[in-house]
GROMACS .gro file of C-alpha atoms in nm:
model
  440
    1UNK     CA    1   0.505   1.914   0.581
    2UNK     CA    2   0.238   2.004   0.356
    3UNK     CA    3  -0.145   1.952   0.390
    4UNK     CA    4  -0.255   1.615   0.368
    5UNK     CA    5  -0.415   1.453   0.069
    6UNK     CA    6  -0.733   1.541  -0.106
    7UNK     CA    7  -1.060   1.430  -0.315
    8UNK     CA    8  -1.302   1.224  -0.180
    9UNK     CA    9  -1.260   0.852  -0.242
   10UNK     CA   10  -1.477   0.593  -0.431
   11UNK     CA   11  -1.525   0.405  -0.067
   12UNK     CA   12  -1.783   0.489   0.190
   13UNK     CA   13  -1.706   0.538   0.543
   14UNK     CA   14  -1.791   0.228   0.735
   15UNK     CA   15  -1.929   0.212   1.114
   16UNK     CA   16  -1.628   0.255   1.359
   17UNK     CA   17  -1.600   0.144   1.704
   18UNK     CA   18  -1.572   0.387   1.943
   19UNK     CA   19  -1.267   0.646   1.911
   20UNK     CA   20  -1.234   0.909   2.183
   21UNK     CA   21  -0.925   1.143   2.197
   22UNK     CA   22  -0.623   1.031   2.483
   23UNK     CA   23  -0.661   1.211   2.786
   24UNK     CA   24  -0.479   1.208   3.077
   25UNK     CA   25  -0.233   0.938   3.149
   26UNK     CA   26  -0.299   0.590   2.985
   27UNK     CA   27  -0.187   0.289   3.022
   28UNK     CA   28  -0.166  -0.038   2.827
   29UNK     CA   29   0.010  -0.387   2.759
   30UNK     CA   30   0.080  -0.305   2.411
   31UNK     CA   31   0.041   0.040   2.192
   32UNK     CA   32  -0.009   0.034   1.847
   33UNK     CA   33   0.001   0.378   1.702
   34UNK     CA   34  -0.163   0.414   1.327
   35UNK     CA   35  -0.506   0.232   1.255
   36UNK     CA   36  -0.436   0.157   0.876
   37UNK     CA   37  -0.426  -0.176   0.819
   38UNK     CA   38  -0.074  -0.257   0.909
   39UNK     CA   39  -0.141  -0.138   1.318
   40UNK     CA   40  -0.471  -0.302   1.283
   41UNK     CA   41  -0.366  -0.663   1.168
   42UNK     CA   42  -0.096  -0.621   1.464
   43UNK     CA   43  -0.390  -0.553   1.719
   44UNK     CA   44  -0.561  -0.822   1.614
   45UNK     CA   45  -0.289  -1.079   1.566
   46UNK     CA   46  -0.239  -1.004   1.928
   47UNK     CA   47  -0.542  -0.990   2.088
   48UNK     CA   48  -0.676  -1.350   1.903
   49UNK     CA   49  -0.347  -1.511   1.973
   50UNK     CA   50  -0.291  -1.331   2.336
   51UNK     CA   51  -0.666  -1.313   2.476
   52UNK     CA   52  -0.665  -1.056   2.790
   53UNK     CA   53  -0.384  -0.890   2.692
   54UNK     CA   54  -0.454  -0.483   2.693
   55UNK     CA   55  -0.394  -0.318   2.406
   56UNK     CA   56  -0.452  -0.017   2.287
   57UNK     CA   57  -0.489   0.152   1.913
   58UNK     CA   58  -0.410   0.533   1.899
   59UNK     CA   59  -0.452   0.710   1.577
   60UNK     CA   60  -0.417   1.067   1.497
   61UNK     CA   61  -0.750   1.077   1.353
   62UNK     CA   62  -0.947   0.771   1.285
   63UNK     CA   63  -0.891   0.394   1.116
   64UNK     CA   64  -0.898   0.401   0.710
   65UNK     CA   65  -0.828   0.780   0.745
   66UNK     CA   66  -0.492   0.732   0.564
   67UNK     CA   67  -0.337   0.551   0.310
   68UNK     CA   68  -0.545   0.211   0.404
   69UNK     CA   69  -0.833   0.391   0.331
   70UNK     CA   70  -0.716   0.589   0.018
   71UNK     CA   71  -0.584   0.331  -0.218
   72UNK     CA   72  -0.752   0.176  -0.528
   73UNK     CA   73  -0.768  -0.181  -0.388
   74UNK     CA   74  -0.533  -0.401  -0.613
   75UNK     CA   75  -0.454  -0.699  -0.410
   76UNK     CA   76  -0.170  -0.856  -0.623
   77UNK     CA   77   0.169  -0.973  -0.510
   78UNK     CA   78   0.542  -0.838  -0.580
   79UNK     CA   79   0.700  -0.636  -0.294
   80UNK     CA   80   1.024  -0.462  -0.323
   81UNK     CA   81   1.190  -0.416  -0.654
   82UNK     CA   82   1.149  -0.608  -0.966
   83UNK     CA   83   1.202  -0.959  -0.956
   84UNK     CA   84   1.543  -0.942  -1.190
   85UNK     CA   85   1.654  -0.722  -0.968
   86UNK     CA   86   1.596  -0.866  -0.655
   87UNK     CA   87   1.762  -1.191  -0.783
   88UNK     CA   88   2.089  -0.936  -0.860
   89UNK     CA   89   2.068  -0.787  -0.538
   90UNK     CA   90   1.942  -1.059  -0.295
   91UNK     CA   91   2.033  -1.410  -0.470
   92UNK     CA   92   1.836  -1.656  -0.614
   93UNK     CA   93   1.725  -1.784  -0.328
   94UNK     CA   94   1.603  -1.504  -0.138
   95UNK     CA   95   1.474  -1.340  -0.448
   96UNK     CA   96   1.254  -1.659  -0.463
   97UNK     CA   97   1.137  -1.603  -0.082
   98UNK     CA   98   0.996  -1.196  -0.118
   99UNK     CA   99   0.802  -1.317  -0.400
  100UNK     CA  100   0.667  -1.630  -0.222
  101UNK     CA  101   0.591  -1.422   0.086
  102UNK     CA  102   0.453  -1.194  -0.142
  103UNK     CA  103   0.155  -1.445  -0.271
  104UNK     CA  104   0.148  -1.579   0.076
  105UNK     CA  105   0.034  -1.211   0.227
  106UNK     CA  106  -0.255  -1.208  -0.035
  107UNK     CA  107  -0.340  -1.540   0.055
  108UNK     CA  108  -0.343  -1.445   0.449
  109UNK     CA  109  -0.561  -1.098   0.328
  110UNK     CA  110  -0.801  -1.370   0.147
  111UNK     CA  111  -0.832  -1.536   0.453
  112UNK     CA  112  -0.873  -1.248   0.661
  113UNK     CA  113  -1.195  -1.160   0.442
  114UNK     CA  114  -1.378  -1.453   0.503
  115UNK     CA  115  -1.261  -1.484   0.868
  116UNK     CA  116  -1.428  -1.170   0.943
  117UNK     CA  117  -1.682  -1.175   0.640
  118UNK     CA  118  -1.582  -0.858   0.546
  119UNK     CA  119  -1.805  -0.679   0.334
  120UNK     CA  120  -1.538  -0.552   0.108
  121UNK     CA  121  -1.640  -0.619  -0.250
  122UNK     CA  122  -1.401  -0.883  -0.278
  123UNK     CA  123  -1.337  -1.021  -0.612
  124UNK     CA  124  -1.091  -1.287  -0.669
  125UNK     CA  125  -0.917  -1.237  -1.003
  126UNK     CA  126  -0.580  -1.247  -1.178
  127UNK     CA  127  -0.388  -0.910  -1.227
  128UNK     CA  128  -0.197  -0.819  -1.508
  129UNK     CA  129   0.109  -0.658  -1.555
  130UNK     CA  130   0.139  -0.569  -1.951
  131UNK     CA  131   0.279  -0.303  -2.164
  132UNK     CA  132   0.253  -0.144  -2.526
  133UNK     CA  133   0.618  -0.006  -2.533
  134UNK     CA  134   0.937  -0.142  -2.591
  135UNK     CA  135   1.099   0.013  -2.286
  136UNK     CA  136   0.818  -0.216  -2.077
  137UNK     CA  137   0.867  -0.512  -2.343
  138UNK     CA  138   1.263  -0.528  -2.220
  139UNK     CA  139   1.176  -0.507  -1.898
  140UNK     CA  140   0.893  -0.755  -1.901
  141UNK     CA  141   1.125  -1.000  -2.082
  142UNK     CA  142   1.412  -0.959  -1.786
  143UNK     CA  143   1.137  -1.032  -1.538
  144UNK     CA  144   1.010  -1.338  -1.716
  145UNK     CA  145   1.329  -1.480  -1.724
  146UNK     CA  146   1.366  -1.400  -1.380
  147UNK     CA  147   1.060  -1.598  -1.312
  148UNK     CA  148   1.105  -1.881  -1.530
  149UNK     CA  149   1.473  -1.917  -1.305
  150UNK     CA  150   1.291  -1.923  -1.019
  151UNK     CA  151   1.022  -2.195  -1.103
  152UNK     CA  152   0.778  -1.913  -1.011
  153UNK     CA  153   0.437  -1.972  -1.156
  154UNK     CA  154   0.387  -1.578  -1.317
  155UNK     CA  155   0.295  -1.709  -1.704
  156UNK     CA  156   0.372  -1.460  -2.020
  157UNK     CA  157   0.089  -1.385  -2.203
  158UNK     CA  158   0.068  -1.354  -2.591
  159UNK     CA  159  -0.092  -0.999  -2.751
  160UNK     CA  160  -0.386  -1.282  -2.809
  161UNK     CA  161  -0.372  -1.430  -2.440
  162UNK     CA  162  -0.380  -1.065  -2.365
  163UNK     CA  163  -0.704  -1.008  -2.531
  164UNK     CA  164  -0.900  -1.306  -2.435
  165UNK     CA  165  -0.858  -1.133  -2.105
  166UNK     CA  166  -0.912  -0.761  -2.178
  167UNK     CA  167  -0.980  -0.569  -2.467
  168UNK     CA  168  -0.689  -0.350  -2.477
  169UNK     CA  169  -0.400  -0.365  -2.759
  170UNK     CA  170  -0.114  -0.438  -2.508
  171UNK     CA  171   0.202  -0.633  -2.652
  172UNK     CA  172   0.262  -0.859  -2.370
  173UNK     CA  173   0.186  -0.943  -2.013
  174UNK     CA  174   0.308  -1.137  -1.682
  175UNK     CA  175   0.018  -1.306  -1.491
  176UNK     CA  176  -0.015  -1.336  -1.174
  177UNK     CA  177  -0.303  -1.570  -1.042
  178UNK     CA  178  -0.322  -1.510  -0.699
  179UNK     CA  179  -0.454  -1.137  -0.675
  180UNK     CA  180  -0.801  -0.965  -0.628
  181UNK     CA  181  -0.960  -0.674  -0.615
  182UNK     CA  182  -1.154  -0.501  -0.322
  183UNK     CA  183  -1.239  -0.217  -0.086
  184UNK     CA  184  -0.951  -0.158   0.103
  185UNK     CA  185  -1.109   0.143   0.318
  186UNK     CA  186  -1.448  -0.118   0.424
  187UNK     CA  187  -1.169  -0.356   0.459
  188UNK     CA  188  -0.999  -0.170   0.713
  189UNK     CA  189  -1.337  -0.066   0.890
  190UNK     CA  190  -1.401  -0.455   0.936
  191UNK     CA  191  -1.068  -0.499   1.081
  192UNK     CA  192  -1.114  -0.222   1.323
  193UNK     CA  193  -1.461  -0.365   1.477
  194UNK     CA  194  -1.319  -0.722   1.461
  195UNK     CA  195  -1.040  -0.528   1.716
  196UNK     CA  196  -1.283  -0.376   1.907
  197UNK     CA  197  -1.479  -0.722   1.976
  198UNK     CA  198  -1.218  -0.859   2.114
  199UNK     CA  199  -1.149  -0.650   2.323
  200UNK     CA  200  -0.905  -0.395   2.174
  201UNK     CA  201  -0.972   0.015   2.274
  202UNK     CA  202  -0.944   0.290   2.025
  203UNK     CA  203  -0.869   0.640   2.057
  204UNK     CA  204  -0.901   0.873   1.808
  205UNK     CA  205  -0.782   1.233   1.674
  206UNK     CA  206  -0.529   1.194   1.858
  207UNK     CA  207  -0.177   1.258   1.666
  208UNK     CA  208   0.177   1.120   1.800
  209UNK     CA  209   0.402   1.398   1.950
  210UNK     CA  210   0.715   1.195   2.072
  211UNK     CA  211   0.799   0.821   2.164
  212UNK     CA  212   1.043   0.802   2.495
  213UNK     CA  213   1.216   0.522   2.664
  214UNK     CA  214   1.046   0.491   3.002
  215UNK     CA  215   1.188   0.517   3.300
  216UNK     CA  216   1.204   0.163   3.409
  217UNK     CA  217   1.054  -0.056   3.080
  218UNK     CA  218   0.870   0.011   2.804
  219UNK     CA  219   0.786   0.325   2.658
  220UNK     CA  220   0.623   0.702   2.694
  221UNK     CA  221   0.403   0.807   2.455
  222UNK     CA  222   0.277   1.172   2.403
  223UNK     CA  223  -0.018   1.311   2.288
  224UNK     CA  224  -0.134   1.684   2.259
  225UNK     CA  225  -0.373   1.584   2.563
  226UNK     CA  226  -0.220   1.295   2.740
  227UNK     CA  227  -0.011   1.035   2.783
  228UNK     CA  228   0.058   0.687   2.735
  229UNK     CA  229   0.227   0.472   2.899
  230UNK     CA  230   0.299   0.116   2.774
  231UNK     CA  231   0.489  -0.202   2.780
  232UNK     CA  232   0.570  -0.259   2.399
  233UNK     CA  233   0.463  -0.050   2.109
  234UNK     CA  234   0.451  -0.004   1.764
  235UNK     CA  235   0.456   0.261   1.520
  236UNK     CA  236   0.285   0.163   1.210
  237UNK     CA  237   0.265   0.532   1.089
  238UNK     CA  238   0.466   0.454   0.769
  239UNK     CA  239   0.613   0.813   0.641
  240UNK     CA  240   0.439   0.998   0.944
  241UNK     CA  241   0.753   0.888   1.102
  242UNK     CA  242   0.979   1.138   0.985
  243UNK     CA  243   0.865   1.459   1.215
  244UNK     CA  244   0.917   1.188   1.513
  245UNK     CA  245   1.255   1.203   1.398
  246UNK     CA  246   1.239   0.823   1.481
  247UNK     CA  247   1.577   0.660   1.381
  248UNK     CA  248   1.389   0.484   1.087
  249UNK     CA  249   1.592   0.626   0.767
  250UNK     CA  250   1.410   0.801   0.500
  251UNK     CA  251   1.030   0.710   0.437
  252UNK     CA  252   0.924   0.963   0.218
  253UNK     CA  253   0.583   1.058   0.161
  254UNK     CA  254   0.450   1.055  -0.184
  255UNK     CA  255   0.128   1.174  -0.305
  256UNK     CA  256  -0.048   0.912  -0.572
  257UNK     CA  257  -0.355   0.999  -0.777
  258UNK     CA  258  -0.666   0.771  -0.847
  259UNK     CA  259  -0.988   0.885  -1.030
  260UNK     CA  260  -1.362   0.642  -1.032
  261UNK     CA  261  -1.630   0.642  -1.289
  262UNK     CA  262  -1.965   0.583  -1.281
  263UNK     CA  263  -2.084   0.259  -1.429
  264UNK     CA  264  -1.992   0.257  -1.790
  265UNK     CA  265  -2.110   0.145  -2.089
  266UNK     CA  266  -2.158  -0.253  -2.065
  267UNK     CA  267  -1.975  -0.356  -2.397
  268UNK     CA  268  -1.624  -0.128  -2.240
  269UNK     CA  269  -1.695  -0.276  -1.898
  270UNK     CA  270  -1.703  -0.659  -2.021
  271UNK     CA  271  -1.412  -0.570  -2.238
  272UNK     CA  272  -1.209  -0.423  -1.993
  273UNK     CA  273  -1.249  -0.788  -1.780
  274UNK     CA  274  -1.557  -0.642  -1.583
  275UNK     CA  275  -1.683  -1.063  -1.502
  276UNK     CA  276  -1.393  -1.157  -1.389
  277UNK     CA  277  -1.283  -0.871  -1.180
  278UNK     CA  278  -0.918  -0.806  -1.372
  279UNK     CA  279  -0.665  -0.531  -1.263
  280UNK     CA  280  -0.402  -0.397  -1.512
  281UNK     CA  281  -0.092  -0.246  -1.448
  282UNK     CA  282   0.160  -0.090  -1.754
  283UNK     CA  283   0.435  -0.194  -1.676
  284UNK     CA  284   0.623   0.130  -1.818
  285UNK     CA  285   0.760   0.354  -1.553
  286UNK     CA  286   0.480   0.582  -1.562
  287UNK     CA  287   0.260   0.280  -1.475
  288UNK     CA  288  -0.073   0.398  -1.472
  289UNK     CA  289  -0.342   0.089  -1.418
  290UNK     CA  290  -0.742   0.037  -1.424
  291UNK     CA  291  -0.969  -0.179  -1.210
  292UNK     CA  292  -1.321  -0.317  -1.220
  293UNK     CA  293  -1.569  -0.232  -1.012
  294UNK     CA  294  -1.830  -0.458  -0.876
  295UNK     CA  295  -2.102  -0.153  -0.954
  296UNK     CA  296  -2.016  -0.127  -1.324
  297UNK     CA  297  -1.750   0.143  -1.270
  298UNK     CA  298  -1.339   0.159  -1.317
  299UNK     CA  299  -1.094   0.289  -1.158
  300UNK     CA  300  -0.765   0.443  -1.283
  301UNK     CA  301  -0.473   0.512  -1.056
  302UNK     CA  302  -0.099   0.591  -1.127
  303UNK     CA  303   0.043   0.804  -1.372
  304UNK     CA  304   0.191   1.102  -1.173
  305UNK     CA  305   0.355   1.117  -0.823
  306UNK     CA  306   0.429   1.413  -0.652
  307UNK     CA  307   0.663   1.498  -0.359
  308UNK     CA  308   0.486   1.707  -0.130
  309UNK     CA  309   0.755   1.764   0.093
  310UNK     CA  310   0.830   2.130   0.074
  311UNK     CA  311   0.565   2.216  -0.193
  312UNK     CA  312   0.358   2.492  -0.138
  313UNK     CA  313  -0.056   2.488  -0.143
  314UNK     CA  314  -0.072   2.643  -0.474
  315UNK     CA  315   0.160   2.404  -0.650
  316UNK     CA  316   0.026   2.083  -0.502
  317UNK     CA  317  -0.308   2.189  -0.593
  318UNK     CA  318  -0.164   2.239  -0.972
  319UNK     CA  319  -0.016   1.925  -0.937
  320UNK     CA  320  -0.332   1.716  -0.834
  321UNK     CA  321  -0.543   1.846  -1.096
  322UNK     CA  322  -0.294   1.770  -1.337
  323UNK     CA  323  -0.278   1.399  -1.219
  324UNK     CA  324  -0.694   1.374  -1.256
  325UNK     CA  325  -0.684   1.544  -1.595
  326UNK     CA  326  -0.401   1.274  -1.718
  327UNK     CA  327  -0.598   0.991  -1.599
  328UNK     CA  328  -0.915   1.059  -1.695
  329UNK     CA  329  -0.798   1.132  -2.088
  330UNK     CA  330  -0.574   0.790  -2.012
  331UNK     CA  331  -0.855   0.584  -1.903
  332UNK     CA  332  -1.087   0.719  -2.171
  333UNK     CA  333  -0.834   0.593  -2.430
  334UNK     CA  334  -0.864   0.234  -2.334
  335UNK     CA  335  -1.181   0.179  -2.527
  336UNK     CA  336  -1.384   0.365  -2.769
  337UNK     CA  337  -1.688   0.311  -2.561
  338UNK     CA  338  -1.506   0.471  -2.287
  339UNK     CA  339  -1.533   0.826  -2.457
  340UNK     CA  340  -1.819   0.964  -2.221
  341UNK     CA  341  -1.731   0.809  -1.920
  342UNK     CA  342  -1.822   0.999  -1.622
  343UNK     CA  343  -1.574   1.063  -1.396
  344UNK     CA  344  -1.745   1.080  -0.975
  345UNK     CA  345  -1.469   1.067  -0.768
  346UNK     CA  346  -1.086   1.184  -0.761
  347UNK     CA  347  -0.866   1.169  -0.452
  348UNK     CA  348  -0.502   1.123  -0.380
  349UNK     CA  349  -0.326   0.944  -0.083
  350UNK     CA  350   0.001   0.905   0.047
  351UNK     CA  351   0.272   0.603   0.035
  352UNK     CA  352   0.557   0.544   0.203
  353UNK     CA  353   0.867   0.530  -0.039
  354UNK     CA  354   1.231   0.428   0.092
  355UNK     CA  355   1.542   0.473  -0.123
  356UNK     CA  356   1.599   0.097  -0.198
  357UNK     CA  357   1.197  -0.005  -0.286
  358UNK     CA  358   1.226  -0.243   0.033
  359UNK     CA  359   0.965  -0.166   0.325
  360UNK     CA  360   1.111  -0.116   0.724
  361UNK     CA  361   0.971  -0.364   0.978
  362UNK     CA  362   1.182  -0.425   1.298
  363UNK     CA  363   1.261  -0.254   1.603
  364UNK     CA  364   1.334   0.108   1.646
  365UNK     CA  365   1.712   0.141   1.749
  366UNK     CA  366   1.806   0.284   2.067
  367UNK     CA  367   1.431   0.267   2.173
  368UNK     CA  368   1.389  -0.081   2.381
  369UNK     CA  369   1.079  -0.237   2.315
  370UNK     CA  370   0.932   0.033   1.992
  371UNK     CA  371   0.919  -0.167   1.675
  372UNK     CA  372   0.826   0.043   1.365
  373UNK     CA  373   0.656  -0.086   1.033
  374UNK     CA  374   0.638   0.155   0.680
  375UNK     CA  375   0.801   0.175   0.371
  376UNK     CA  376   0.571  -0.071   0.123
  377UNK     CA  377   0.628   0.155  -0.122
  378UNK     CA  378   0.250   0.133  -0.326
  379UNK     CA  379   0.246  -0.220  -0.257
  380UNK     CA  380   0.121  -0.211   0.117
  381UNK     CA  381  -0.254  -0.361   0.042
  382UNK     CA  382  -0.142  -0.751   0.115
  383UNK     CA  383   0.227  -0.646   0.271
  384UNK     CA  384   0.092  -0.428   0.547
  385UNK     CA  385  -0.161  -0.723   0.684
  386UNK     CA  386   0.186  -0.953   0.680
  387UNK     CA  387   0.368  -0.682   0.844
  388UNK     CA  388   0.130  -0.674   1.151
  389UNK     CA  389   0.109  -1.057   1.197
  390UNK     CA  390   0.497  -1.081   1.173
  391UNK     CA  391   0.498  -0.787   1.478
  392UNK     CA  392   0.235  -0.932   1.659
  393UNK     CA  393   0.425  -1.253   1.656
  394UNK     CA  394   0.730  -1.129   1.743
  395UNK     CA  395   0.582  -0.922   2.002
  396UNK     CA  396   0.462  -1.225   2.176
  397UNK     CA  397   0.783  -1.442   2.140
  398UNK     CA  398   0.679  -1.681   1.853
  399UNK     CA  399   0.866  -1.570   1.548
  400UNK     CA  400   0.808  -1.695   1.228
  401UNK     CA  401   1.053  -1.968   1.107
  402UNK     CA  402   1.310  -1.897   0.903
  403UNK     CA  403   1.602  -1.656   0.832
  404UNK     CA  404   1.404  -1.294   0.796
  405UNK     CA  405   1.368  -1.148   0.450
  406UNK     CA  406   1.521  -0.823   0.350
  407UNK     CA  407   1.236  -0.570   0.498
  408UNK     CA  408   1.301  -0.713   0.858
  409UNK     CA  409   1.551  -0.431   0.922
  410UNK     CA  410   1.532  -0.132   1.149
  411UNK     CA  411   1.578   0.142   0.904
  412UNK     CA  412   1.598   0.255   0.517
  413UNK     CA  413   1.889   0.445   0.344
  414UNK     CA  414   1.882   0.850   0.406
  415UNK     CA  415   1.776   1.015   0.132
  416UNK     CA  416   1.767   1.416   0.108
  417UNK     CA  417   1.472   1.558   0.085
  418UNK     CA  418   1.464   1.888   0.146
  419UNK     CA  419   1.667   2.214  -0.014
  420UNK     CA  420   2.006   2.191  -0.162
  421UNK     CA  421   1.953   1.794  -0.133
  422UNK     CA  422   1.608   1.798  -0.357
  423UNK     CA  423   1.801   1.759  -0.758
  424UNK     CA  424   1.940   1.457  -0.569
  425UNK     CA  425   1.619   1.318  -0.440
  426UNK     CA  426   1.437   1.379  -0.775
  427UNK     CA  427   1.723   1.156  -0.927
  428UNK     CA  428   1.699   0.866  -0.685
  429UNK     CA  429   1.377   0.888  -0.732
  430UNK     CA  430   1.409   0.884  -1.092
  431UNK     CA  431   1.621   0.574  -1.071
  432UNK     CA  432   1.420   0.410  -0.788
  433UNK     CA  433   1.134   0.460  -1.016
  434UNK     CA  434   1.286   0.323  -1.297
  435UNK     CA  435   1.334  -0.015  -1.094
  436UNK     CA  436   1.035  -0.062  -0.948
  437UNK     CA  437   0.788   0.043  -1.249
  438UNK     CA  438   0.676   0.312  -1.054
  439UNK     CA  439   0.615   0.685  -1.152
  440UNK     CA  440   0.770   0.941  -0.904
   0.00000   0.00000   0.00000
């Protein structure tokens, strides 16, 4: 595995509750190993619903350390692939339930703000999916249709409904209403000491080694300098989990890019939908997409992925620079007062990408009592805050009604990923790209 990502991100560390490494032998009710945000909603799920019970939140280094803490912020809905092709592959009906759950996880992260009046920059605000090509003006059309079969409430905007929105030439557009922007790294921090007050223990730096059965129940966790021993546990480590060798399928780790400006000129910044807090993604595969910040500032993410599996220091290092160049000349395009925009930070994280575009929540086969959750694929902002509560509800014995949508499974297809196998990943990734309006 290569080194992990790089840059320095737009978002400030946040105050932390107390993180010491594992020493020793541990025990605990319940371990939840990652402190992103999926691990974290699980710890708290549990310890507001389950008051007394011990659990405990390992995390190889510290919470909003990884992807939680690296993203750009776009709270939008959509999870899996494209809505056309989730009705071909799923059914109407259960096409029309992974969107709805979809909007309901951004509703529950809404929620979650004010519950713990989270700091976060939170602004409320459609997102728009648009496009200036004809390869995105096909597949916007497909998904519209899609929508309109469903009775789903995503509108098509005009070239004019388009610009009454944001200044930027785009042919057409999908709108989704409930969405917002926000900062997903003090997000996480908040979530963390709203863990800690009730209760919930943290240790940090310290990174998972192996998950055993136990010898009677539960499970044996090791650490480079102890061990833990608990009765249930889960792995919200997304692609992390692959060096386990955790019977989870692929979850590959890709790298993604995002740049941040300073504040811009006010004329680009209330073009580019700066009052009312818009996000826009192209809806082209390379889908790059821009923000508002509350400060004055964008920021640009997308454009590039990169596989670091397997690629040396030199060549990732190529690769990231490449990614910052491309976005800044891309963001500086939008508008012509955009020209001298100052670019202040550029960083990259790392998503978890399976070879169907469906995340993994569920139980870890042939370990009783392990549940896993990974896999959102870019879109983990709202999904990983739904994952937790649906593990910290089944963890408890209350699971949520219904039949389970297609991400409650216990592992994604195999991809290869690393030698003679890498021409094939590069074209399932190609494809996979292709159907979620990604960029691999």
């Amino acid at each position: 595995m290569s080194a992990g990502p790089a840059g320095t991100p737009h978002w400030d560390p946040a105050e932390l509750p107390p993180q010491p490494p594992l020493h020793g032998v541990v025990t605990a009710d319940v371990a939840v190993v990652g402190a992103g945000l999926a691990g974290l909603a699980c710890a708290y799920h549990l310890a507001e619903r389950a008051p007394g019970l011990d659990v405990a939140v390992v995390d190889a280094s510290r919470p909003a350390a990884g992807a939680s803490g690296r993203g750009t912020g776009l709270l939008g809905p959509r999870a899996g692939p494209s809505i056309d092709r989730a009705v071909q592959r799923f059914g109407p009906r259960t096409a029309r339930r992974m969107h709805q759950a979809s909007v309901r996880a951004v509703e529950d992260v809404l929620d979650l703000c004010a519950r713990l009046d989270a700091r976060c920059g939170l602004r409320p605000g459609a997102q728009l999916m648009a496009t200036r090509s004809r390869a995105g003006l096909t597949a916007l059309a497909r998904q519209a249709r899609a929508y309109r079969g469903l009775d789903l409430d995503v509108p098509v905007l005009s070239p004019l409904g388009i610009r009454a929105r944001v200044g930027v030439p785009y042919s057409a557009g999908l709108l989704h209403r409930t969405a917002a922007t926000l900062d997903p790294a003090a997000l996480t921090c908040a979530l963390a000491r709203a863990c800690a007050a009730k209760g919930v223990r943290f240790y940090g730096e310290s990174p998972l080694r192996a998950v055993r059965a136990g010898d009677l129940v539960g499970s044996e966790l090791v650490f480079p300098h102890g061990r833990l021993y608990a009765g249930q546990t889960v792995v919200a480590v997304n692609s992390a989990a692959q060096p386990l060798d955790l019977p989870v399928g692929t979850v590959l780790p890709l790298e993604v890019y995002a740049i941040a400006t300073a504040p811009v000129r006010r004329t680009a910044y209330e073009a580019l939908g700066g009052r009312d807090g818009y996000a826009v993604v192209d809806a082209v595969p390379t889908a790059p997409y821009f923000r508002t910040l509350p400060d004055g500032g964008l920021v640009a993410g997308g454009g590039t992925v990169t596989v670091p599996v397997g690629l040396g220091t030199d060549r990732l290092r190529a690769a990231r620079e490449r990614a910052w160049d491309w976005l800044g000349h891309w963001l500086r395009a939008l508008h012509p007062d955009l020209r001298d925009a100052r670019v202040l930070h550029r960083w990259s994280g790392r998503i978890g990408m399976t070879g169907d575009g469906l995340p993994v929540v569920g139980p870890v086969r042939g370990l009783p009592d392990v549940w896993y959750i990974g896999g959102c694929c870019g879109h983990g902002l709202a999904l990983s805050v739904a994952h937790g509560a649906h593990v910290a509800a089944a963890l408890l014995g209350e699971p949520e009604p219904g039949d389970p949508l297609p991400w409650h499974r216990s592992a994604a297809p195999r991809m290869p990923v690393q030698g003679l196998g890498r021409p094939l990943l590069r074209a399932t990734l190609d494809t996979l790209c292709r159907h979620t309006r990604r960029t691999c």
